[in-house]
Amino acid sequence: MSALLREYHREQAARAKQIYVESMISAQAGKDWRNAHSVARRQVVAALRATDYLRDIPAGLSESGLHLTILRHLMAPPISQDQFALLCADYPKRAEITGRGVSVAAATAVASAFLAGRDRVLTRWLDGNGQPTSNQIRNLLRGVVPLLSVQNTATVRRGRMSVEQEAAIVALLTDRGWTRQSSGLISSLTDVKPQHFLHKARFATKTRPQEVDIACGLPGTVVLAMECKVTNDETNSVKRINDVLKKAAAWQEHWGSFVRTAALLQGVIAFKDVDRLLEGRVEVFWSHDLTSFDSWLVEQGWLTK
DNA sequence: GCGGGCACCTCAAATCTCCT
DNA sequence: AGGAGATTTGAGGTGCCCGC
């Protein structure tokens, strides 16, 4: 491993971190957070309306499974989908995801689990038979809206970052005249045609196939297996890099030198982890400098012949 | 005794599989 | 065919163990 290359990647790791840090306080970040609040607020209001202020939960749930999210966050303490399933065996997780209406039986089961574990301060009016006061509604909104917002912004951000990272690579390859193949199982290297690529395919190893983010057909039936990784703190970059090294080893063992492995990195990554990739003979590229990936492809013999 | 590295935990979404 | 549950994947969070 050349010292020069190491230093190049040390600089790129610093640059990637700088880009992330700047994004943390961007106008977009602030807007996402505010937007999450107004979405969450509407969601809570809709759930209160549909359930007659939680006094007829089955009625609300039969209308839409989306209200389940609000019920979970009104537990004391709030709990995840999988945790709620422990309390209520009939909890219809799928209905919460899709928004479909819930069957009467499931809705009744959810209602009794909710009533047993609800936050008694935020839902005090349920102790009697009346409707909530406007103060009680305001308190409930103040308590529960931020919880939903935190959860939602984190989820949206995770998904968005990895989707954008992979989309950028797909766009670059397409621009350069590569053809996208339909994704499935790669059980032979000839499955990946020269100057073709697959997005999210399963790639065989000696044991069970491992998912590869991008597989590119290089000259000489060589396949480039690229993993796309976003990580935003140094603690976890350890794990993401371990994931890559594990797959790289599995493919290496099965295909030998006919598989080259690469990692496309973005965000906050400890340099020591980048170094481990280099030591493991994994090609390292950066989302903020895709031109170096472009040049690398040319070096491998494309576009020149 | 303490700090970095790592194993293990949690969440949510996507995909797979099996059943009706 | 389509739906429900199971499994896989990818991300962040936490705590503790071992070496210095």
mmCIF file of C-alpha atoms (C1' of nucleotides) in Angstrom:
data_model
loop_
_atom_site.group_PDB
_atom_site.id
_atom_site.type_symbol
_atom_site.label_atom_id
_atom_site.label_comp_id
_atom_site.label_asym_id
_atom_site.label_seq_id
_atom_site.Cartn_x
_atom_site.Cartn_y
_atom_site.Cartn_z
ATOM 1 C CA MET A 1 0.000 0.000 0.000
ATOM 2 C CA SER A 2 1.622 3.197 -1.130
ATOM 3 C CA ALA A 3 2.070 5.914 1.440
ATOM 4 C CA LEU A 4 0.832 8.441 -1.072
ATOM 5 C CA LEU A 5 -2.462 6.642 -1.541
ATOM 6 C CA ARG A 6 -2.923 6.391 2.224
ATOM 7 C CA GLU A 7 -2.432 10.112 2.595
ATOM 8 C CA TYR A 8 -4.885 10.756 -0.223
ATOM 9 C CA HIS A 9 -7.539 8.745 1.585
ATOM 10 C CA ARG A 10 -6.726 10.387 4.915
ATOM 11 C CA GLU A 11 -7.517 13.720 3.271
ATOM 12 C CA GLN A 12 -10.686 12.399 1.677
ATOM 13 C CA ALA A 13 -11.925 11.055 5.017
ATOM 14 C CA ALA A 14 -11.429 14.517 6.508
ATOM 15 C CA ARG A 15 -13.234 16.091 3.572
ATOM 16 C CA ALA A 16 -16.169 13.680 3.831
ATOM 17 C CA LYS A 17 -16.491 14.478 7.528
ATOM 18 C CA GLN A 18 -16.375 18.208 6.832
ATOM 19 C CA ILE A 19 -19.163 17.881 4.265
ATOM 20 C CA TYR A 20 -21.299 15.976 6.762
ATOM 21 C CA VAL A 21 -20.695 18.458 9.582
ATOM 22 C CA GLU A 22 -21.738 21.307 7.328
ATOM 23 C CA SER A 23 -24.916 19.476 6.382
ATOM 24 C CA MET A 24 -25.867 19.112 10.060
ATOM 25 C CA ILE A 25 -26.693 22.787 10.359
ATOM 26 C CA SER A 26 -27.935 23.306 6.822
ATOM 27 C CA ALA A 27 -31.217 24.983 5.993
ATOM 28 C CA GLN A 28 -32.396 21.615 4.688
ATOM 29 C CA ALA A 29 -31.800 19.949 8.062
ATOM 30 C CA GLY A 30 -33.817 22.629 9.839
ATOM 31 C CA LYS A 31 -36.590 22.408 7.293
ATOM 32 C CA ASP A 32 -36.773 18.620 7.591
ATOM 33 C CA TRP A 33 -37.211 18.929 11.338
ATOM 34 C CA ARG A 34 -39.950 21.571 11.120
ATOM 35 C CA ASN A 35 -41.681 19.598 8.403
ATOM 36 C CA ALA A 36 -41.582 16.463 10.543
ATOM 37 C CA HIS A 37 -43.311 18.433 13.301
ATOM 38 C CA SER A 38 -46.195 19.550 11.160
ATOM 39 C CA VAL A 39 -46.647 16.095 9.653
ATOM 40 C CA ALA A 40 -46.609 14.542 13.136
ATOM 41 C CA ARG A 41 -49.039 17.105 14.470
ATOM 42 C CA ARG A 42 -51.529 16.385 11.715
ATOM 43 C CA GLN A 43 -51.088 12.666 12.321
ATOM 44 C CA VAL A 44 -51.916 13.020 16.020
ATOM 45 C CA VAL A 45 -54.906 15.232 15.361
ATOM 46 C CA ALA A 46 -56.217 12.744 12.777
ATOM 47 C CA ALA A 47 -55.854 9.886 15.261
ATOM 48 C CA LEU A 48 -57.692 11.812 17.980
ATOM 49 C CA ARG A 49 -60.537 12.656 15.589
ATOM 50 C CA ALA A 50 -60.849 9.133 14.198
ATOM 51 C CA THR A 51 -60.938 7.553 17.642
ATOM 52 C CA ASP A 52 -63.248 10.147 19.216
ATOM 53 C CA TYR A 53 -60.366 11.297 21.435
ATOM 54 C CA LEU A 54 -59.241 7.711 22.103
ATOM 55 C CA ARG A 55 -62.684 6.845 23.454
ATOM 56 C CA ASP A 56 -63.487 4.555 20.508
ATOM 57 C CA ILE A 57 -60.162 3.124 19.366
ATOM 58 C CA PRO A 58 -61.591 0.244 17.289
ATOM 59 C CA ALA A 59 -63.566 2.740 15.192
ATOM 60 C CA GLY A 60 -60.435 4.728 14.413
ATOM 61 C CA LEU A 61 -58.313 1.690 13.651
ATOM 62 C CA SER A 62 -60.873 0.185 11.325
ATOM 63 C CA GLU A 63 -60.534 3.385 9.322
ATOM 64 C CA SER A 64 -56.732 3.394 9.150
ATOM 65 C CA GLY A 65 -53.844 1.420 10.621
ATOM 66 C CA LEU A 66 -51.714 4.596 10.636
ATOM 67 C CA HIS A 67 -53.258 5.558 13.982
ATOM 68 C CA LEU A 68 -51.368 2.676 15.572
ATOM 69 C CA THR A 69 -48.211 4.798 15.457
ATOM 70 C CA ILE A 70 -49.816 7.406 17.700
ATOM 71 C CA LEU A 71 -51.117 4.796 20.132
ATOM 72 C CA ARG A 72 -47.613 3.330 20.525
ATOM 73 C CA HIS A 73 -46.209 6.761 21.267
ATOM 74 C CA LEU A 74 -48.892 7.407 23.874
ATOM 75 C CA MET A 75 -47.771 4.431 25.924
ATOM 76 C CA ALA A 76 -45.787 5.053 29.106
ATOM 77 C CA PRO A 77 -43.097 4.724 27.967
ATOM 78 C CA PRO A 78 -43.518 4.843 24.181
ATOM 79 C CA ILE A 79 -42.547 1.590 22.495
ATOM 80 C CA SER A 80 -41.529 0.315 19.080
ATOM 81 C CA GLN A 81 -43.627 -1.818 16.771
ATOM 82 C CA ASP A 82 -41.852 -5.005 17.783
ATOM 83 C CA GLN A 83 -42.167 -4.164 21.470
ATOM 84 C CA PHE A 84 -45.864 -3.472 21.099
ATOM 85 C CA ALA A 85 -46.229 -6.849 19.436
ATOM 86 C CA LEU A 86 -44.941 -8.401 22.674
ATOM 87 C CA LEU A 87 -47.733 -6.730 24.627
ATOM 88 C CA CYS A 88 -50.389 -7.514 22.062
ATOM 89 C CA ALA A 89 -49.997 -10.703 20.062
ATOM 90 C CA ASP A 90 -52.686 -9.571 17.619
ATOM 91 C CA TYR A 91 -51.012 -6.230 16.859
ATOM 92 C CA PRO A 92 -51.179 -5.924 13.036
ATOM 93 C CA LYS A 93 -47.756 -4.480 12.221
ATOM 94 C CA ARG A 94 -48.465 -4.588 8.520
ATOM 95 C CA ALA A 95 -51.530 -2.405 8.869
ATOM 96 C CA GLU A 96 -49.459 0.284 10.573
ATOM 97 C CA ILE A 97 -46.960 0.253 7.701
ATOM 98 C CA THR A 98 -49.486 0.187 4.870
ATOM 99 C CA GLY A 99 -52.192 2.251 6.528
ATOM 100 C CA ARG A 100 -54.867 -0.294 5.794
ATOM 101 C CA GLY A 101 -57.825 -0.642 8.100
ATOM 102 C CA VAL A 102 -57.575 -3.076 11.006
ATOM 103 C CA SER A 103 -60.003 -5.944 11.599
ATOM 104 C CA VAL A 104 -62.411 -5.620 14.500
ATOM 105 C CA ALA A 105 -60.741 -8.431 16.433
ATOM 106 C CA ALA A 106 -57.248 -6.952 16.099
ATOM 107 C CA ALA A 107 -58.511 -3.435 16.844
ATOM 108 C CA THR A 108 -60.174 -4.613 20.037
ATOM 109 C CA ALA A 109 -57.000 -6.374 21.170
ATOM 110 C CA VAL A 110 -54.884 -3.300 20.430
ATOM 111 C CA ALA A 111 -57.332 -1.071 22.295
ATOM 112 C CA SER A 112 -57.136 -3.120 25.471
ATOM 113 C CA ALA A 113 -53.319 -3.312 25.309
ATOM 114 C CA PHE A 114 -53.215 0.451 24.819
ATOM 115 C CA LEU A 115 -55.591 1.203 27.675
ATOM 116 C CA ALA A 116 -53.579 -0.997 30.017
ATOM 117 C CA GLY A 117 -50.289 0.746 29.241
ATOM 118 C CA ARG A 118 -51.284 4.265 28.192
ATOM 119 C CA ASP A 119 -49.618 7.370 29.562
ATOM 120 C CA ARG A 120 -52.116 8.262 32.289
ATOM 121 C CA VAL A 121 -51.004 11.858 32.553
ATOM 122 C CA LEU A 122 -51.283 12.660 28.851
ATOM 123 C CA THR A 123 -54.601 10.792 28.499
ATOM 124 C CA ARG A 124 -56.175 11.672 31.848
ATOM 125 C CA TRP A 125 -59.656 12.308 30.480
ATOM 126 C CA LEU A 126 -59.926 8.580 29.739
ATOM 127 C CA ASP A 127 -60.208 8.007 33.492
ATOM 128 C CA GLY A 128 -63.744 9.383 33.172
ATOM 129 C CA ASN A 129 -66.249 9.400 30.346
ATOM 130 C CA GLY A 130 -65.881 12.960 29.119
ATOM 131 C CA GLN A 131 -64.049 14.628 26.298
ATOM 132 C CA PRO A 132 -60.619 16.146 26.861
ATOM 133 C CA THR A 133 -60.257 19.816 27.680
ATOM 134 C CA SER A 134 -58.383 21.962 25.180
ATOM 135 C CA ASN A 135 -55.527 22.131 27.673
ATOM 136 C CA GLN A 136 -55.325 18.347 27.787
ATOM 137 C CA ILE A 137 -55.183 18.197 23.999
ATOM 138 C CA ARG A 138 -52.457 20.834 23.887
ATOM 139 C CA ASN A 139 -50.422 18.943 26.483
ATOM 140 C CA LEU A 140 -50.796 15.709 24.602
ATOM 141 C CA LEU A 141 -49.610 17.351 21.389
ATOM 142 C CA ARG A 142 -46.648 18.924 23.143
ATOM 143 C CA GLY A 143 -45.683 15.605 24.621
ATOM 144 C CA VAL A 144 -46.075 13.309 21.675
ATOM 145 C CA VAL A 145 -45.343 15.354 18.549
ATOM 146 C CA PRO A 146 -41.588 15.715 19.235
ATOM 147 C CA LEU A 147 -41.279 11.965 19.820
ATOM 148 C CA LEU A 148 -42.803 11.195 16.441
ATOM 149 C CA SER A 149 -40.663 13.865 14.809
ATOM 150 C CA VAL A 150 -37.390 12.505 16.182
ATOM 151 C CA GLN A 151 -38.250 9.009 15.072
ATOM 152 C CA ASN A 152 -39.372 10.098 11.669
ATOM 153 C CA THR A 153 -36.517 12.479 10.797
ATOM 154 C CA ALA A 154 -33.953 9.826 11.729
ATOM 155 C CA THR A 155 -35.710 7.192 9.646
ATOM 156 C CA VAL A 156 -36.189 9.456 6.647
ATOM 157 C CA ARG A 157 -32.596 10.645 6.770
ATOM 158 C CA ARG A 158 -31.118 7.139 6.949
ATOM 159 C CA GLY A 159 -33.126 6.021 3.974
ATOM 160 C CA ARG A 160 -32.542 9.126 1.950
ATOM 161 C CA MET A 161 -28.768 9.165 2.373
ATOM 162 C CA SER A 162 -28.238 5.602 1.235
ATOM 163 C CA VAL A 163 -30.705 5.922 -1.653
ATOM 164 C CA GLU A 164 -28.984 9.097 -2.883
ATOM 165 C CA GLN A 165 -25.544 7.558 -2.598
ATOM 166 C CA GLU A 166 -26.496 4.544 -4.698
ATOM 167 C CA ALA A 167 -28.441 6.666 -7.198
ATOM 168 C CA ALA A 168 -25.318 8.742 -7.859
ATOM 169 C CA ILE A 169 -23.324 5.654 -8.843
ATOM 170 C CA VAL A 170 -26.119 4.352 -11.035
ATOM 171 C CA ALA A 171 -26.332 7.748 -12.754
ATOM 172 C CA LEU A 172 -22.579 7.846 -13.348
ATOM 173 C CA LEU A 173 -22.498 4.389 -14.901
ATOM 174 C CA THR A 174 -25.508 5.116 -17.088
ATOM 175 C CA ASP A 175 -23.911 8.389 -18.243
ATOM 176 C CA ARG A 176 -20.787 6.522 -19.240
ATOM 177 C CA GLY A 177 -22.738 4.153 -21.439
ATOM 178 C CA TRP A 178 -23.073 1.233 -19.061
ATOM 179 C CA THR A 179 -26.213 -0.872 -19.289
ATOM 180 C CA ARG A 180 -28.251 -1.846 -16.297
ATOM 181 C CA GLN A 181 -29.175 -5.525 -15.995
ATOM 182 C CA SER A 182 -32.139 -6.756 -14.007
ATOM 183 C CA SER A 183 -31.058 -7.727 -10.533
ATOM 184 C CA GLY A 184 -31.192 -11.294 -9.348
ATOM 185 C CA LEU A 185 -28.706 -13.901 -8.280
ATOM 186 C CA ILE A 186 -25.171 -13.791 -9.655
ATOM 187 C CA SER A 187 -24.138 -17.454 -9.576
ATOM 188 C CA SER A 188 -21.548 -17.236 -12.355
ATOM 189 C CA LEU A 189 -19.235 -14.389 -13.309
ATOM 190 C CA THR A 190 -20.577 -14.498 -16.852
ATOM 191 C CA ASP A 191 -23.951 -13.438 -15.413
ATOM 192 C CA VAL A 192 -22.533 -9.922 -15.353
ATOM 193 C CA LYS A 193 -21.975 -8.897 -18.968
ATOM 194 C CA PRO A 194 -19.069 -6.618 -19.849
ATOM 195 C CA GLN A 195 -19.910 -2.950 -19.329
ATOM 196 C CA HIS A 196 -23.156 -3.939 -17.675
ATOM 197 C CA PHE A 197 -24.056 -3.469 -14.020
ATOM 198 C CA LEU A 198 -26.551 -4.739 -11.480
ATOM 199 C CA HIS A 199 -28.009 -2.767 -8.609
ATOM 200 C CA LYS A 200 -28.801 -4.726 -5.423
ATOM 201 C CA ALA A 201 -28.071 -8.264 -6.563
ATOM 202 C CA ARG A 202 -27.274 -11.401 -4.601
ATOM 203 C CA PHE A 203 -23.733 -12.550 -5.295
ATOM 204 C CA ALA A 204 -22.754 -16.180 -4.646
ATOM 205 C CA THR A 205 -20.058 -17.169 -2.134
ATOM 206 C CA LYS A 206 -18.898 -20.628 -1.016
ATOM 207 C CA THR A 207 -21.766 -20.661 1.456
ATOM 208 C CA ARG A 208 -24.829 -18.468 1.004
ATOM 209 C CA PRO A 209 -25.096 -15.528 -1.409
ATOM 210 C CA GLN A 210 -24.432 -12.049 -0.044
ATOM 211 C CA GLU A 211 -26.148 -8.926 -1.262
ATOM 212 C CA VAL A 212 -23.985 -6.565 -3.320
ATOM 213 C CA ASP A 213 -24.997 -2.939 -3.825
ATOM 214 C CA ILE A 214 -23.452 -2.546 -7.296
ATOM 215 C CA ALA A 215 -21.861 -5.248 -9.464
ATOM 216 C CA CYS A 216 -19.971 -4.119 -12.578
ATOM 217 C CA GLY A 217 -18.770 -6.269 -15.467
ATOM 218 C CA LEU A 218 -15.096 -5.467 -16.108
ATOM 219 C CA PRO A 219 -12.978 -6.790 -18.997
ATOM 220 C CA GLY A 220 -11.900 -10.436 -18.790
ATOM 221 C CA THR A 221 -14.962 -11.718 -16.909
ATOM 222 C CA VAL A 222 -13.842 -9.798 -13.848
ATOM 223 C CA VAL A 223 -16.640 -8.488 -11.659
ATOM 224 C CA LEU A 224 -16.353 -5.424 -9.482
ATOM 225 C CA ALA A 225 -18.419 -5.839 -6.321
ATOM 226 C CA MET A 226 -19.057 -2.420 -4.798
ATOM 227 C CA GLU A 227 -20.527 -1.773 -1.377
ATOM 228 C CA CYS A 228 -22.047 1.649 -0.684
ATOM 229 C CA LYS A 229 -21.721 2.802 2.927
ATOM 230 C CA VAL A 230 -22.952 5.870 4.738
ATOM 231 C CA THR A 231 -21.844 6.276 8.343
ATOM 232 C CA ASN A 232 -22.100 9.372 10.493
ATOM 233 C CA ASP A 233 -20.038 8.630 13.554
ATOM 234 C CA GLU A 234 -16.698 6.976 14.107
ATOM 235 C CA THR A 235 -17.980 4.380 16.548
ATOM 236 C CA ASN A 236 -20.165 2.791 13.950
ATOM 237 C CA SER A 237 -17.834 3.157 11.008
ATOM 238 C CA VAL A 238 -16.059 0.161 12.576
ATOM 239 C CA LYS A 239 -19.086 -1.999 11.969
ATOM 240 C CA ARG A 240 -19.830 -0.788 8.474
ATOM 241 C CA ILE A 241 -16.252 -1.495 7.424
ATOM 242 C CA ASN A 242 -16.382 -4.917 9.056
ATOM 243 C CA ASP A 243 -19.437 -5.659 6.932
ATOM 244 C CA VAL A 244 -17.504 -4.779 3.788
ATOM 245 C CA LEU A 245 -14.414 -6.784 4.759
ATOM 246 C CA LYS A 246 -16.524 -9.811 5.598
ATOM 247 C CA LYS A 247 -18.215 -9.787 2.198
ATOM 248 C CA ALA A 248 -14.934 -9.051 0.418
ATOM 249 C CA ALA A 249 -13.361 -12.099 2.073
ATOM 250 C CA ALA A 250 -16.327 -14.311 1.215
ATOM 251 C CA TRP A 251 -16.275 -13.324 -2.465
ATOM 252 C CA GLN A 252 -12.487 -13.518 -2.596
ATOM 253 C CA GLU A 253 -12.569 -17.029 -1.213
ATOM 254 C CA HIS A 254 -15.101 -18.172 -3.756
ATOM 255 C CA TRP A 255 -13.998 -16.322 -6.898
ATOM 256 C CA GLY A 256 -10.350 -15.493 -6.251
ATOM 257 C CA SER A 257 -8.907 -12.670 -8.310
ATOM 258 C CA PHE A 258 -11.903 -12.632 -10.662
ATOM 259 C CA VAL A 259 -13.766 -10.491 -8.181
ATOM 260 C CA ARG A 260 -12.484 -7.066 -7.248
ATOM 261 C CA THR A 261 -14.150 -5.424 -4.279
ATOM 262 C CA ALA A 262 -14.730 -1.740 -3.719
ATOM 263 C CA ALA A 263 -16.301 0.500 -1.113
ATOM 264 C CA LEU A 264 -18.010 3.798 -1.816
ATOM 265 C CA LEU A 265 -17.850 5.834 1.372
ATOM 266 C CA GLN A 266 -19.723 8.865 2.631
ATOM 267 C CA GLY A 267 -19.954 10.674 5.958
ATOM 268 C CA VAL A 268 -17.925 10.301 9.152
ATOM 269 C CA ILE A 269 -15.488 7.409 9.030
ATOM 270 C CA ALA A 270 -12.437 6.907 11.245
ATOM 271 C CA PHE A 271 -9.338 6.817 9.075
ATOM 272 C CA LYS A 272 -8.130 3.655 10.769
ATOM 273 C CA ASP A 273 -11.166 1.926 9.281
ATOM 274 C CA VAL A 274 -10.487 3.279 5.811
ATOM 275 C CA ASP A 275 -6.968 1.956 6.294
ATOM 276 C CA ARG A 276 -8.297 -1.507 7.100
ATOM 277 C CA LEU A 277 -10.110 -1.509 3.771
ATOM 278 C CA LEU A 278 -6.912 -0.564 1.951
ATOM 279 C CA GLU A 279 -5.035 -3.294 3.814
ATOM 280 C CA GLY A 280 -7.711 -5.733 2.726
ATOM 281 C CA ARG A 281 -7.139 -4.769 -0.927
ATOM 282 C CA VAL A 282 -10.540 -3.154 -1.222
ATOM 283 C CA GLU A 283 -10.679 -0.221 -3.649
ATOM 284 C CA VAL A 284 -11.894 2.862 -1.819
ATOM 285 C CA PHE A 285 -13.932 5.632 -3.435
ATOM 286 C CA TRP A 286 -15.713 8.672 -2.020
ATOM 287 C CA SER A 287 -19.180 9.971 -2.790
ATOM 288 C CA HIS A 288 -17.870 13.533 -2.975
ATOM 289 C CA ASP A 289 -15.296 12.557 -5.624
ATOM 290 C CA LEU A 290 -16.912 10.159 -8.054
ATOM 291 C CA THR A 291 -14.571 11.274 -10.829
ATOM 292 C CA SER A 292 -11.867 9.117 -9.264
ATOM 293 C CA PHE A 293 -14.145 6.100 -9.698
ATOM 294 C CA ASP A 294 -14.664 7.170 -13.287
ATOM 295 C CA SER A 295 -10.889 7.313 -13.878
ATOM 296 C CA TRP A 296 -10.445 3.960 -12.200
ATOM 297 C CA LEU A 297 -12.900 2.357 -14.626
ATOM 298 C CA VAL A 298 -10.907 3.801 -17.515
ATOM 299 C CA GLU A 299 -7.711 2.349 -16.038
ATOM 300 C CA GLN A 300 -9.358 -1.060 -15.928
ATOM 301 C CA GLY A 301 -9.572 -0.987 -19.707
ATOM 302 C CA TRP A 302 -12.940 0.512 -20.478
ATOM 303 C CA LEU A 303 -13.521 3.373 -22.839
ATOM 304 C CA THR A 304 -9.986 2.991 -24.162
ATOM 305 C CA LYS A 305 -10.659 -0.039 -26.281
ATOM 306 C "C1'" DG B 1 -8.362 3.162 36.464
ATOM 307 C "C1'" DC B 2 -9.584 4.336 32.063
ATOM 308 C "C1'" DG B 3 -10.264 4.582 27.279
ATOM 309 C "C1'" DG B 4 -10.611 2.463 22.709
ATOM 310 C "C1'" DG B 5 -12.491 -1.325 20.318
ATOM 311 C "C1'" DC B 6 -15.853 -4.437 19.743
ATOM 312 C "C1'" DA B 7 -19.965 -7.287 20.578
ATOM 313 C "C1'" DC B 8 -24.502 -6.976 21.122
ATOM 314 C "C1'" DC B 9 -28.979 -4.466 21.133
ATOM 315 C "C1'" DT B 10 -32.763 -1.830 18.808
ATOM 316 C "C1'" DC B 11 -35.586 0.023 14.748
ATOM 317 C "C1'" DA B 12 -37.549 0.157 10.446
ATOM 318 C "C1'" DA B 13 -37.927 -1.116 5.602
ATOM 319 C "C1'" DA B 14 -37.515 -4.407 2.003
ATOM 320 C "C1'" DT B 15 -37.770 -8.832 0.470
ATOM 321 C "C1'" DC B 16 -38.870 -13.631 0.703
ATOM 322 C "C1'" DT B 17 -41.787 -17.453 1.540
ATOM 323 C "C1'" DC B 18 -45.573 -19.855 2.420
ATOM 324 C "C1'" DC B 19 -50.389 -20.282 2.720
ATOM 325 C "C1'" DT B 20 -55.087 -19.526 1.328
ATOM 326 C "C1'" DA C 1 -52.779 -13.689 -7.042
ATOM 327 C "C1'" DG C 2 -52.312 -11.649 -2.950
ATOM 328 C "C1'" DG C 3 -51.652 -11.209 1.867
ATOM 329 C "C1'" DA C 4 -49.467 -12.235 6.370
ATOM 330 C "C1'" DG C 5 -45.662 -13.481 8.802
ATOM 331 C "C1'" DA C 6 -40.647 -14.410 8.782
ATOM 332 C "C1'" DT C 7 -36.200 -13.166 7.441
ATOM 333 C "C1'" DT C 8 -32.645 -10.144 5.859
ATOM 334 C "C1'" DT C 9 -30.456 -5.848 5.545
ATOM 335 C "C1'" DG C 10 -28.748 -1.519 6.912
ATOM 336 C "C1'" DA C 11 -28.498 1.954 10.026
ATOM 337 C "C1'" DG C 12 -27.695 4.053 15.046
ATOM 338 C "C1'" DG C 13 -26.899 3.279 20.280
ATOM 339 C "C1'" DT C 14 -24.803 1.303 24.506
ATOM 340 C "C1'" DG C 15 -21.970 -0.958 27.628
ATOM 341 C "C1'" DC C 16 -18.132 -3.723 29.036
ATOM 342 C "C1'" DC C 17 -13.743 -5.924 28.671
ATOM 343 C "C1'" DC C 18 -9.009 -5.990 28.109
ATOM 344 C "C1'" DG C 19 -4.654 -3.955 27.524
ATOM 345 C "C1'" DC C 20 -1.941 -0.179 28.752
#
